[in-house]
Amino acid sequence: MSRLQLALNVADIDAAVEFYSTLFDTEPAKRRPGYANFAVDNPPLKLVLFENPEATGTLNHLGVERESMEEVEAQANRLEAAGLTLDTEGDVVCCYARQDKHWVTGPDGQRWENYVVLADAGAELEGKSTADVAVGDQASAATEPVKTGDGGCCGGSGNTSTTEGQPAVVPDGGAGACCTG
């Protein structure tokens, strides 16, 4: 089942997780430092939260999570045939997952992604807070913030490290996770 994705910037990840867990009567499917995502069954929704208190707005980006690469490719073909320009990213690490995706920009500048999750990334960070990572506990001692600021995977500019200057946590082995804050 495909589902709509809504990605929000939030000031306090813990307060946001508590609120959305209550609102949708479900716990996060994934929780990382400064990041959480929910796989809501009813209504079908992928809700993604990025702790980013400096953000000037709450909307981070929009998207559609697809079940297969074939669905992503079919959407890409359909959109290109309609004359839209796509920014394609293959096998990128974004939002603590390996993904294949493409981006399109709406008439008012909203970035939309069509994507499929290929594998999890950063699993050793599950349930840790940004503070846990900052104090350098043994499980995450090799993590290091990375800043690039040219749009990143959740901005669709071809950079897979950050979104608009949001730091990415890069776990052991270099598998980065963009879109974290």
mmCIF file with all atom_site columns, N, CA and C in Angstrom, residues 67-132:
data_model
loop_
_atom_site.group_PDB
_atom_site.id
_atom_site.type_symbol
_atom_site.label_atom_id
_atom_site.label_alt_id
_atom_site.label_comp_id
_atom_site.label_asym_id
_atom_site.label_entity_id
_atom_site.label_seq_id
_atom_site.pdbx_PDB_ins_code
_atom_site.Cartn_x
_atom_site.Cartn_y
_atom_site.Cartn_z
_atom_site.occupancy
_atom_site.B_iso_or_equiv
_atom_site.pdbx_formal_charge
_atom_site.auth_seq_id
_atom_site.auth_comp_id
_atom_site.auth_asym_id
_atom_site.auth_atom_id
_atom_site.pdbx_PDB_model_num
ATOM 1   N N  . GLU A 1 67  ? 5.557  1.092  -2.466  1.00 0.00 ? 67  GLU A N  1
ATOM 2   C CA . GLU A 1 67  ? 5.902  -0.264 -2.044  1.00 0.00 ? 67  GLU A CA 1
ATOM 3   C C  . GLU A 1 67  ? 7.067  -0.857 -2.817  1.00 0.00 ? 67  GLU A C  1
ATOM 4   N N  . SER A 1 68  ? 7.314  -0.365 -4.035  1.00 0.00 ? 68  SER A N  1
ATOM 5   C CA . SER A 1 68  ? 8.339  -0.992 -4.867  1.00 0.00 ? 68  SER A CA 1
ATOM 6   C C  . SER A 1 68  ? 9.031  0.047  -5.747  1.00 0.00 ? 68  SER A C  1
ATOM 7   N N  . MET A 1 69  ? 10.202 -0.351 -6.226  1.00 0.00 ? 69  MET A N  1
ATOM 8   C CA . MET A 1 69  ? 10.928 0.493  -7.162  1.00 0.00 ? 69  MET A CA 1
ATOM 9   C C  . MET A 1 69  ? 10.150 0.614  -8.455  1.00 0.00 ? 69  MET A C  1
ATOM 10  N N  . GLU A 1 70  ? 9.416  -0.418 -8.842  1.00 0.00 ? 70  GLU A N  1
ATOM 11  C CA . GLU A 1 70  ? 8.604  -0.362 -10.052 1.00 0.00 ? 70  GLU A CA 1
ATOM 12  C C  . GLU A 1 70  ? 7.561  0.746  -9.953  1.00 0.00 ? 70  GLU A C  1
ATOM 13  N N  . GLU A 1 71  ? 6.961  0.919  -8.778  1.00 0.00 ? 71  GLU A N  1
ATOM 14  C CA . GLU A 1 71  ? 5.994  2.007  -8.589  1.00 0.00 ? 71  GLU A CA 1
ATOM 15  C C  . GLU A 1 71  ? 6.664  3.372  -8.709  1.00 0.00 ? 71  GLU A C  1
ATOM 16  N N  . VAL A 1 72  ? 7.849  3.509  -8.118  1.00 0.00 ? 72  VAL A N  1
ATOM 17  C CA . VAL A 1 72  ? 8.587  4.773  -8.202  1.00 0.00 ? 72  VAL A CA 1
ATOM 18  C C  . VAL A 1 72  ? 8.907  5.075  -9.662  1.00 0.00 ? 72  VAL A C  1
ATOM 19  N N  . GLU A 1 73  ? 9.383  4.073  -10.395 1.00 0.00 ? 73  GLU A N  1
ATOM 20  C CA . GLU A 1 73  ? 9.717  4.265  -11.809 1.00 0.00 ? 73  GLU A CA 1
ATOM 21  C C  . GLU A 1 73  ? 8.476  4.595  -12.636 1.00 0.00 ? 73  GLU A C  1
ATOM 22  N N  . ALA A 1 74  ? 7.358  3.939  -12.361 1.00 0.00 ? 74  ALA A N  1
ATOM 23  C CA . ALA A 1 74  ? 6.117  4.224  -13.101 1.00 0.00 ? 74  ALA A CA 1
ATOM 24  C C  . ALA A 1 74  ? 5.677  5.673  -12.874 1.00 0.00 ? 74  ALA A C  1
ATOM 25  N N  . GLN A 1 75  ? 5.793  6.143  -11.641 1.00 0.00 ? 75  GLN A N  1
ATOM 26  C CA . GLN A 1 75  ? 5.432  7.536  -11.347 1.00 0.00 ? 75  GLN A CA 1
ATOM 27  C C  . GLN A 1 75  ? 6.386  8.498  -12.041 1.00 0.00 ? 75  GLN A C  1
ATOM 28  N N  . ALA A 1 76  ? 7.673  8.164  -12.040 1.00 0.00 ? 76  ALA A N  1
ATOM 29  C CA . ALA A 1 76  ? 8.654  9.011  -12.720 1.00 0.00 ? 76  ALA A CA 1
ATOM 30  C C  . ALA A 1 76  ? 8.333  9.110  -14.209 1.00 0.00 ? 76  ALA A C  1
ATOM 31  N N  . ASN A 1 77  ? 8.040  7.992  -14.829 1.00 0.00 ? 77  ASN A N  1
ATOM 32  C CA . ASN A 1 77  ? 7.706  7.985  -16.258 1.00 0.00 ? 77  ASN A CA 1
ATOM 33  C C  . ASN A 1 77  ? 6.453  8.814  -16.526 1.00 0.00 ? 77  ASN A C  1
ATOM 34  N N  . ARG A 1 78  ? 5.443  8.665  -15.684 1.00 0.00 ? 78  ARG A N  1
ATOM 35  C CA . ARG A 1 78  ? 4.190  9.406  -15.851 1.00 0.00 ? 78  ARG A CA 1
ATOM 36  C C  . ARG A 1 78  ? 4.419  10.908 -15.715 1.00 0.00 ? 78  ARG A C  1
ATOM 37  N N  . LEU A 1 79  ? 5.171  11.314 -14.687 1.00 0.00 ? 79  LEU A N  1
ATOM 38  C CA . LEU A 1 79  ? 5.414  12.732 -14.439 1.00 0.00 ? 79  LEU A CA 1
ATOM 39  C C  . LEU A 1 79  ? 6.268  13.358 -15.542 1.00 0.00 ? 79  LEU A C  1
ATOM 40  N N  . GLU A 1 80  ? 7.293  12.648 -15.983 1.00 0.00 ? 80  GLU A N  1
ATOM 41  C CA . GLU A 1 80  ? 8.124  13.173 -17.068 1.00 0.00 ? 80  GLU A CA 1
ATOM 42  C C  . GLU A 1 80  ? 7.319  13.291 -18.362 1.00 0.00 ? 80  GLU A C  1
ATOM 43  N N  . ALA A 1 81  ? 6.442  12.307 -18.640 1.00 0.00 ? 81  ALA A N  1
ATOM 44  C CA . ALA A 1 81  ? 5.596  12.361 -19.842 1.00 0.00 ? 81  ALA A CA 1
ATOM 45  C C  . ALA A 1 81  ? 4.657  13.562 -19.785 1.00 0.00 ? 81  ALA A C  1
ATOM 46  N N  . ALA A 1 82  ? 4.311  13.992 -18.568 1.00 0.00 ? 82  ALA A N  1
ATOM 47  C CA . ALA A 1 82  ? 3.439  15.159 -18.394 1.00 0.00 ? 82  ALA A CA 1
ATOM 48  C C  . ALA A 1 82  ? 4.230  16.467 -18.457 1.00 0.00 ? 82  ALA A C  1
ATOM 49  N N  . GLY A 1 83  ? 5.554  16.375 -18.635 1.00 0.00 ? 83  GLY A N  1
ATOM 50  C CA . GLY A 1 83  ? 6.369  17.578 -18.789 1.00 0.00 ? 83  GLY A CA 1
ATOM 51  C C  . GLY A 1 83  ? 7.010  18.104 -17.522 1.00 0.00 ? 83  GLY A C  1
ATOM 52  N N  . LEU A 1 84  ? 6.904  17.366 -16.422 1.00 0.00 ? 84  LEU A N  1
ATOM 53  C CA . LEU A 1 84  ? 7.536  17.817 -15.183 1.00 0.00 ? 84  LEU A CA 1
ATOM 54  C C  . LEU A 1 84  ? 9.003  17.409 -15.152 1.00 0.00 ? 84  LEU A C  1
ATOM 55  N N  . THR A 1 85  ? 9.818  18.230 -14.515 1.00 0.00 ? 85  THR A N  1
ATOM 56  C CA . THR A 1 85  ? 11.237 17.952 -14.355 1.00 0.00 ? 85  THR A CA 1
ATOM 57  C C  . THR A 1 85  ? 11.456 17.215 -13.050 1.00 0.00 ? 85  THR A C  1
ATOM 58  N N  . LEU A 1 86  ? 12.187 16.106 -13.112 1.00 0.00 ? 86  LEU A N  1
ATOM 59  C CA . LEU A 1 86  ? 12.466 15.299 -11.928 1.00 0.00 ? 86  LEU A CA 1
ATOM 60  C C  . LEU A 1 86  ? 13.921 15.421 -11.519 1.00 0.00 ? 86  LEU A C  1
ATOM 61  N N  . ASP A 1 87  ? 14.154 15.374 -10.229 1.00 0.00 ? 87  ASP A N  1
ATOM 62  C CA . ASP A 1 87  ? 15.491 15.261 -9.660  1.00 0.00 ? 87  ASP A CA 1
ATOM 63  C C  . ASP A 1 87  ? 15.538 13.848 -9.088  1.00 0.00 ? 87  ASP A C  1
ATOM 64  N N  . THR A 1 88  ? 16.292 12.964 -9.733  1.00 0.00 ? 88  THR A N  1
ATOM 65  C CA . THR A 1 88  ? 16.317 11.549 -9.360  1.00 0.00 ? 88  THR A CA 1
ATOM 66  C C  . THR A 1 88  ? 17.516 11.254 -8.469  1.00 0.00 ? 88  THR A C  1
ATOM 67  N N  . GLU A 1 89  ? 17.284 10.467 -7.422  1.00 0.00 ? 89  GLU A N  1
ATOM 68  C CA . GLU A 1 89  ? 18.339 10.039 -6.515  1.00 0.00 ? 89  GLU A CA 1
ATOM 69  C C  . GLU A 1 89  ? 18.222 8.535  -6.341  1.00 0.00 ? 89  GLU A C  1
ATOM 70  N N  . GLY A 1 90  ? 19.275 7.805  -6.696  1.00 0.00 ? 90  GLY A N  1
ATOM 71  C CA . GLY A 1 90  ? 19.270 6.363  -6.563  1.00 0.00 ? 90  GLY A CA 1
ATOM 72  C C  . GLY A 1 90  ? 20.128 5.906  -5.419  1.00 0.00 ? 90  GLY A C  1
ATOM 73  N N  . ASP A 1 91  ? 19.616 4.959  -4.654  1.00 0.00 ? 91  ASP A N  1
ATOM 74  C CA . ASP A 1 91  ? 20.336 4.322  -3.555  1.00 0.00 ? 91  ASP A CA 1
ATOM 75  C C  . ASP A 1 91  ? 21.029 5.339  -2.650  1.00 0.00 ? 91  ASP A C  1
ATOM 76  N N  . VAL A 1 92  ? 20.240 6.267  -2.101  1.00 0.00 ? 92  VAL A N  1
ATOM 77  C CA . VAL A 1 92  ? 20.748 7.280  -1.173  1.00 0.00 ? 92  VAL A CA 1
ATOM 78  C C  . VAL A 1 92  ? 20.347 6.903  0.248   1.00 0.00 ? 92  VAL A C  1
ATOM 79  N N  . VAL A 1 93  ? 21.099 7.397  1.222   1.00 0.00 ? 93  VAL A N  1
ATOM 80  C CA . VAL A 1 93  ? 20.719 7.228  2.620   1.00 0.00 ? 93  VAL A CA 1
ATOM 81  C C  . VAL A 1 93  ? 20.081 8.531  3.059   1.00 0.00 ? 93  VAL A C  1
ATOM 82  N N  . CYS A 1 94  ? 18.826 8.451  3.451   1.00 0.00 ? 94  CYS A N  1
ATOM 83  C CA . CYS A 1 94  ? 18.034 9.604  3.845   1.00 0.00 ? 94  CYS A CA 1
ATOM 84  C C  . CYS A 1 94  ? 17.055 9.158  4.911   1.00 0.00 ? 94  CYS A C  1
ATOM 85  N N  . CYS A 1 95  ? 16.867 9.976  5.916   1.00 0.00 ? 95  CYS A N  1
ATOM 86  C CA . CYS A 1 95  ? 15.883 9.676  6.961   1.00 0.00 ? 95  CYS A CA 1
ATOM 87  C C  . CYS A 1 95  ? 16.131 8.300  7.567   1.00 0.00 ? 95  CYS A C  1
ATOM 88  N N  . TYR A 1 96  ? 17.396 7.992  7.787   1.00 0.00 ? 96  TYR A N  1
ATOM 89  C CA . TYR A 1 96  ? 17.803 6.730  8.399   1.00 0.00 ? 96  TYR A CA 1
ATOM 90  C C  . TYR A 1 96  ? 17.342 5.515  7.615   1.00 0.00 ? 96  TYR A C  1
ATOM 91  N N  . ALA A 1 97  ? 17.324 5.640  6.284   1.00 0.00 ? 97  ALA A N  1
ATOM 92  C CA . ALA A 1 97  ? 16.970 4.521  5.425   1.00 0.00 ? 97  ALA A CA 1
ATOM 93  C C  . ALA A 1 97  ? 17.651 4.674  4.072   1.00 0.00 ? 97  ALA A C  1
ATOM 94  N N  . ARG A 1 98  ? 18.025 3.533  3.460   1.00 0.00 ? 98  ARG A N  1
ATOM 95  C CA . ARG A 1 98  ? 18.465 3.547  2.066   1.00 0.00 ? 98  ARG A CA 1
ATOM 96  C C  . ARG A 1 98  ? 17.223 3.646  1.210   1.00 0.00 ? 98  ARG A C  1
ATOM 97  N N  . GLN A 1 99  ? 17.250 4.550  0.225   1.00 0.00 ? 99  GLN A N  1
ATOM 98  C CA . GLN A 1 99  ? 16.076 4.807  -0.597  1.00 0.00 ? 99  GLN A CA 1
ATOM 99  C C  . GLN A 1 99  ? 16.460 5.022  -2.052  1.00 0.00 ? 99  GLN A C  1
ATOM 100 N N  . ASP A 1 100 ? 15.516 4.735  -2.933  1.00 0.00 ? 100 ASP A N  1
ATOM 101 C CA . ASP A 1 100 ? 15.535 5.205  -4.309  1.00 0.00 ? 100 ASP A CA 1
ATOM 102 C C  . ASP A 1 100 ? 14.375 6.167  -4.422  1.00 0.00 ? 100 ASP A C  1
ATOM 103 N N  . LYS A 1 101 ? 14.561 7.294  -5.132  1.00 0.00 ? 101 LYS A N  1
ATOM 104 C CA . LYS A 1 101 ? 13.518 8.308  -5.144  1.00 0.00 ? 101 LYS A CA 1
ATOM 105 C C  . LYS A 1 101 ? 13.688 9.291  -6.286  1.00 0.00 ? 101 LYS A C  1
ATOM 106 N N  . HIS A 1 102 ? 12.671 10.083 -6.453  1.00 0.00 ? 102 HIS A N  1
ATOM 107 C CA . HIS A 1 102 ? 12.756 11.267 -7.295  1.00 0.00 ? 102 HIS A CA 1
ATOM 108 C C  . HIS A 1 102 ? 11.927 12.371 -6.645  1.00 0.00 ? 102 HIS A C  1
ATOM 109 N N  . TRP A 1 103 ? 12.272 13.608 -7.007  1.00 0.00 ? 103 TRP A N  1
ATOM 110 C CA . TRP A 1 103 ? 11.629 14.801 -6.476  1.00 0.00 ? 103 TRP A CA 1
ATOM 111 C C  . TRP A 1 103 ? 11.008 15.592 -7.617  1.00 0.00 ? 103 TRP A C  1
ATOM 112 N N  . VAL A 1 104 ? 9.883  16.244 -7.340  1.00 0.00 ? 104 VAL A N  1
ATOM 113 C CA . VAL A 1 104 ? 9.296  17.238 -8.237  1.00 0.00 ? 104 VAL A CA 1
ATOM 114 C C  . VAL A 1 104 ? 8.935  18.445 -7.378  1.00 0.00 ? 104 VAL A C  1
ATOM 115 N N  . THR A 1 105 ? 8.884  19.602 -8.015  1.00 0.00 ? 105 THR A N  1
ATOM 116 C CA . THR A 1 105 ? 8.567  20.834 -7.293  1.00 0.00 ? 105 THR A CA 1
ATOM 117 C C  . THR A 1 105 ? 7.227  21.362 -7.767  1.00 0.00 ? 105 THR A C  1
ATOM 118 N N  . GLY A 1 106 ? 6.323  21.630 -6.810  1.00 0.00 ? 106 GLY A N  1
ATOM 119 C CA . GLY A 1 106 ? 5.010  22.181 -7.119  1.00 0.00 ? 106 GLY A CA 1
ATOM 120 C C  . GLY A 1 106 ? 5.099  23.645 -7.509  1.00 0.00 ? 106 GLY A C  1
ATOM 121 N N  . PRO A 1 107 ? 4.010  24.207 -8.001  1.00 0.00 ? 107 PRO A N  1
ATOM 122 C CA . PRO A 1 107 ? 4.018  25.589 -8.492  1.00 0.00 ? 107 PRO A CA 1
ATOM 123 C C  . PRO A 1 107 ? 4.322  26.625 -7.418  1.00 0.00 ? 107 PRO A C  1
ATOM 124 N N  . ASP A 1 108 ? 4.135  26.275 -6.161  1.00 0.00 ? 108 ASP A N  1
ATOM 125 C CA . ASP A 1 108 ? 4.440  27.211 -5.076  1.00 0.00 ? 108 ASP A CA 1
ATOM 126 C C  . ASP A 1 108 ? 5.727  26.841 -4.342  1.00 0.00 ? 108 ASP A C  1
ATOM 127 N N  . GLY A 1 109 ? 6.533  25.975 -4.964  1.00 0.00 ? 109 GLY A N  1
ATOM 128 C CA . GLY A 1 109 ? 7.835  25.637 -4.406  1.00 0.00 ? 109 GLY A CA 1
ATOM 129 C C  . GLY A 1 109 ? 7.859  24.446 -3.462  1.00 0.00 ? 109 GLY A C  1
ATOM 130 N N  . GLN A 1 110 ? 6.728  23.787 -3.239  1.00 0.00 ? 110 GLN A N  1
ATOM 131 C CA . GLN A 1 110 ? 6.727  22.627 -2.357  1.00 0.00 ? 110 GLN A CA 1
ATOM 132 C C  . GLN A 1 110 ? 7.461  21.471 -3.038  1.00 0.00 ? 110 GLN A C  1
ATOM 133 N N  . ARG A 1 111 ? 8.347  20.826 -2.284  1.00 0.00 ? 111 ARG A N  1
ATOM 134 C CA . ARG A 1 111 ? 9.088  19.674 -2.792  1.00 0.00 ? 111 ARG A CA 1
ATOM 135 C C  . ARG A 1 111 ? 8.322  18.406 -2.446  1.00 0.00 ? 111 ARG A C  1
ATOM 136 N N  . TRP A 1 112 ? 8.083  17.579 -3.448  1.00 0.00 ? 112 TRP A N  1
ATOM 137 C CA . TRP A 1 112 ? 7.405  16.296 -3.296  1.00 0.00 ? 112 TRP A CA 1
ATOM 138 C C  . TRP A 1 112 ? 8.370  15.186 -3.700  1.00 0.00 ? 112 TRP A C  1
ATOM 139 N N  . GLU A 1 113 ? 8.426  14.134 -2.899  1.00 0.00 ? 113 GLU A N  1
ATOM 140 C CA . GLU A 1 113 ? 9.244  12.993 -3.272  1.00 0.00 ? 113 GLU A CA 1
ATOM 141 C C  . GLU A 1 113 ? 8.368  11.758 -3.460  1.00 0.00 ? 113 GLU A C  1
ATOM 142 N N  . ASN A 1 114 ? 8.732  10.929 -4.409  1.00 0.00 ? 114 ASN A N  1
ATOM 143 C CA . ASN A 1 114 ? 8.214  9.578  -4.576  1.00 0.00 ? 114 ASN A CA 1
ATOM 144 C C  . ASN A 1 114 ? 9.384  8.686  -4.245  1.00 0.00 ? 114 ASN A C  1
ATOM 145 N N  . TYR A 1 115 ? 9.215  7.749  -3.302  1.00 0.00 ? 115 TYR A N  1
ATOM 146 C CA . TYR A 1 115 ? 10.363 6.964  -2.869  1.00 0.00 ? 115 TYR A CA 1
ATOM 147 C C  . TYR A 1 115 ? 9.947  5.575  -2.420  1.00 0.00 ? 115 TYR A C  1
ATOM 148 N N  . VAL A 1 116 ? 10.948 4.699  -2.386  1.00 0.00 ? 116 VAL A N  1
ATOM 149 C CA . VAL A 1 116 ? 10.793 3.372  -1.814  1.00 0.00 ? 116 VAL A CA 1
ATOM 150 C C  . VAL A 1 116 ? 11.951 3.173  -0.838  1.00 0.00 ? 116 VAL A C  1
ATOM 151 N N  . VAL A 1 117 ? 11.670 2.577  0.311   1.00 0.00 ? 117 VAL A N  1
ATOM 152 C CA . VAL A 1 117 ? 12.702 2.273  1.291   1.00 0.00 ? 117 VAL A CA 1
ATOM 153 C C  . VAL A 1 117 ? 13.303 0.916  0.924   1.00 0.00 ? 117 VAL A C  1
ATOM 154 N N  . LEU A 1 118 ? 14.627 0.894  0.761   1.00 0.00 ? 118 LEU A N  1
ATOM 155 C CA . LEU A 1 118 ? 15.333 -0.329 0.404   1.00 0.00 ? 118 LEU A CA 1
ATOM 156 C C  . LEU A 1 118 ? 15.847 -1.072 1.633   1.00 0.00 ? 118 LEU A C  1
ATOM 157 N N  . ALA A 1 119 ? 16.263 -0.313 2.674   1.00 0.00 ? 119 ALA A N  1
ATOM 158 C CA . ALA A 1 119 ? 16.806 -0.927 3.889   1.00 0.00 ? 119 ALA A CA 1
ATOM 159 C C  . ALA A 1 119 ? 16.882 0.132  4.985   1.00 0.00 ? 119 ALA A C  1
ATOM 160 N N  . ASP A 1 120 ? 16.954 -0.314 6.220   1.00 0.00 ? 120 ASP A N  1
ATOM 161 C CA . ASP A 1 120 ? 17.105 0.575  7.369   1.00 0.00 ? 120 ASP A CA 1
ATOM 162 C C  . ASP A 1 120 ? 18.561 1.043  7.442   1.00 0.00 ? 120 ASP A C  1
ATOM 163 N N  . ALA A 1 121 ? 18.788 2.165  8.101   1.00 0.00 ? 121 ALA A N  1
ATOM 164 C CA . ALA A 1 121 ? 20.141 2.682  8.333   1.00 0.00 ? 121 ALA A CA 1
ATOM 165 C C  . ALA A 1 121 ? 20.189 3.314  9.710   1.00 0.00 ? 121 ALA A C  1
ATOM 166 N N  . GLY A 1 122 ? 21.316 3.246  10.366  1.00 0.00 ? 122 GLY A N  1
ATOM 167 C CA . GLY A 1 122 ? 21.475 3.861  11.681  1.00 0.00 ? 122 GLY A CA 1
ATOM 168 C C  . GLY A 1 122 ? 20.720 3.151  12.781  1.00 0.00 ? 122 GLY A C  1
ATOM 169 N N  . ALA A 1 123 ? 20.511 1.850  12.647  1.00 0.00 ? 123 ALA A N  1
ATOM 170 C CA . ALA A 1 123 ? 19.710 1.115  13.636  1.00 0.00 ? 123 ALA A CA 1
ATOM 171 C C  . ALA A 1 123 ? 20.295 1.207  15.046  1.00 0.00 ? 123 ALA A C  1
ATOM 172 N N  . GLU A 1 124 ? 21.616 1.378  15.152  1.00 0.00 ? 124 GLU A N  1
ATOM 173 C CA . GLU A 1 124 ? 22.233 1.475  16.481  1.00 0.00 ? 124 GLU A CA 1
ATOM 174 C C  . GLU A 1 124 ? 21.808 2.743  17.219  1.00 0.00 ? 124 GLU A C  1
ATOM 175 N N  . LEU A 1 125 ? 21.173 3.680  16.520  1.00 0.00 ? 125 LEU A N  1
ATOM 176 C CA . LEU A 1 125 ? 20.718 4.923  17.143  1.00 0.00 ? 125 LEU A CA 1
ATOM 177 C C  . LEU A 1 125 ? 19.258 4.854  17.592  1.00 0.00 ? 125 LEU A C  1
ATOM 178 N N  . GLU A 1 126 ? 18.578 3.739  17.332  1.00 0.00 ? 126 GLU A N  1
ATOM 179 C CA . GLU A 1 126 ? 17.155 3.617  17.667  1.00 0.00 ? 126 GLU A CA 1
ATOM 180 C C  . GLU A 1 126 ? 16.911 3.969  19.127  1.00 0.00 ? 126 GLU A C  1
ATOM 181 N N  . GLY A 1 127 ? 15.977 4.887  19.359  1.00 0.00 ? 127 GLY A N  1
ATOM 182 C CA . GLY A 1 127 ? 15.561 5.275  20.700  1.00 0.00 ? 127 GLY A CA 1
ATOM 183 C C  . GLY A 1 127 ? 16.487 6.256  21.390  1.00 0.00 ? 127 GLY A C  1
ATOM 184 N N  . LYS A 1 128 ? 17.609 6.597  20.795  1.00 0.00 ? 128 LYS A N  1
ATOM 185 C CA . LYS A 1 128 ? 18.536 7.538  21.437  1.00 0.00 ? 128 LYS A CA 1
ATOM 186 C C  . LYS A 1 128 ? 18.088 8.967  21.144  1.00 0.00 ? 128 LYS A C  1
ATOM 187 N N  . SER A 1 129 ? 18.367 9.838  22.082  1.00 0.00 ? 129 SER A N  1
ATOM 188 C CA . SER A 1 129 ? 18.063 11.254 21.886  1.00 0.00 ? 129 SER A CA 1
ATOM 189 C C  . SER A 1 129 ? 19.293 11.957 21.325  1.00 0.00 ? 129 SER A C  1
ATOM 190 N N  . THR A 1 130 ? 19.108 13.177 20.875  1.00 0.00 ? 130 THR A N  1
ATOM 191 C CA . THR A 1 130 ? 20.231 13.981 20.414  1.00 0.00 ? 130 THR A CA 1
ATOM 192 C C  . THR A 1 130 ? 21.236 14.154 21.546  1.00 0.00 ? 130 THR A C  1
ATOM 193 N N  . ALA A 1 131 ? 20.745 14.308 22.773  1.00 0.00 ? 131 ALA A N  1
ATOM 194 C CA . ALA A 1 131 ? 21.628 14.453 23.934  1.00 0.00 ? 131 ALA A CA 1
ATOM 195 C C  . ALA A 1 131 ? 22.456 13.192 24.154  1.00 0.00 ? 131 ALA A C  1
ATOM 196 N N  . ASP A 1 132 ? 21.847 12.009 23.958  1.00 0.00 ? 132 ASP A N  1
ATOM 197 C CA . ASP A 1 132 ? 22.593 10.758 24.105  1.00 0.00 ? 132 ASP A CA 1
ATOM 198 C C  . ASP A 1 132 ? 23.775 10.723 23.143  1.00 0.00 ? 132 ASP A C  1
#
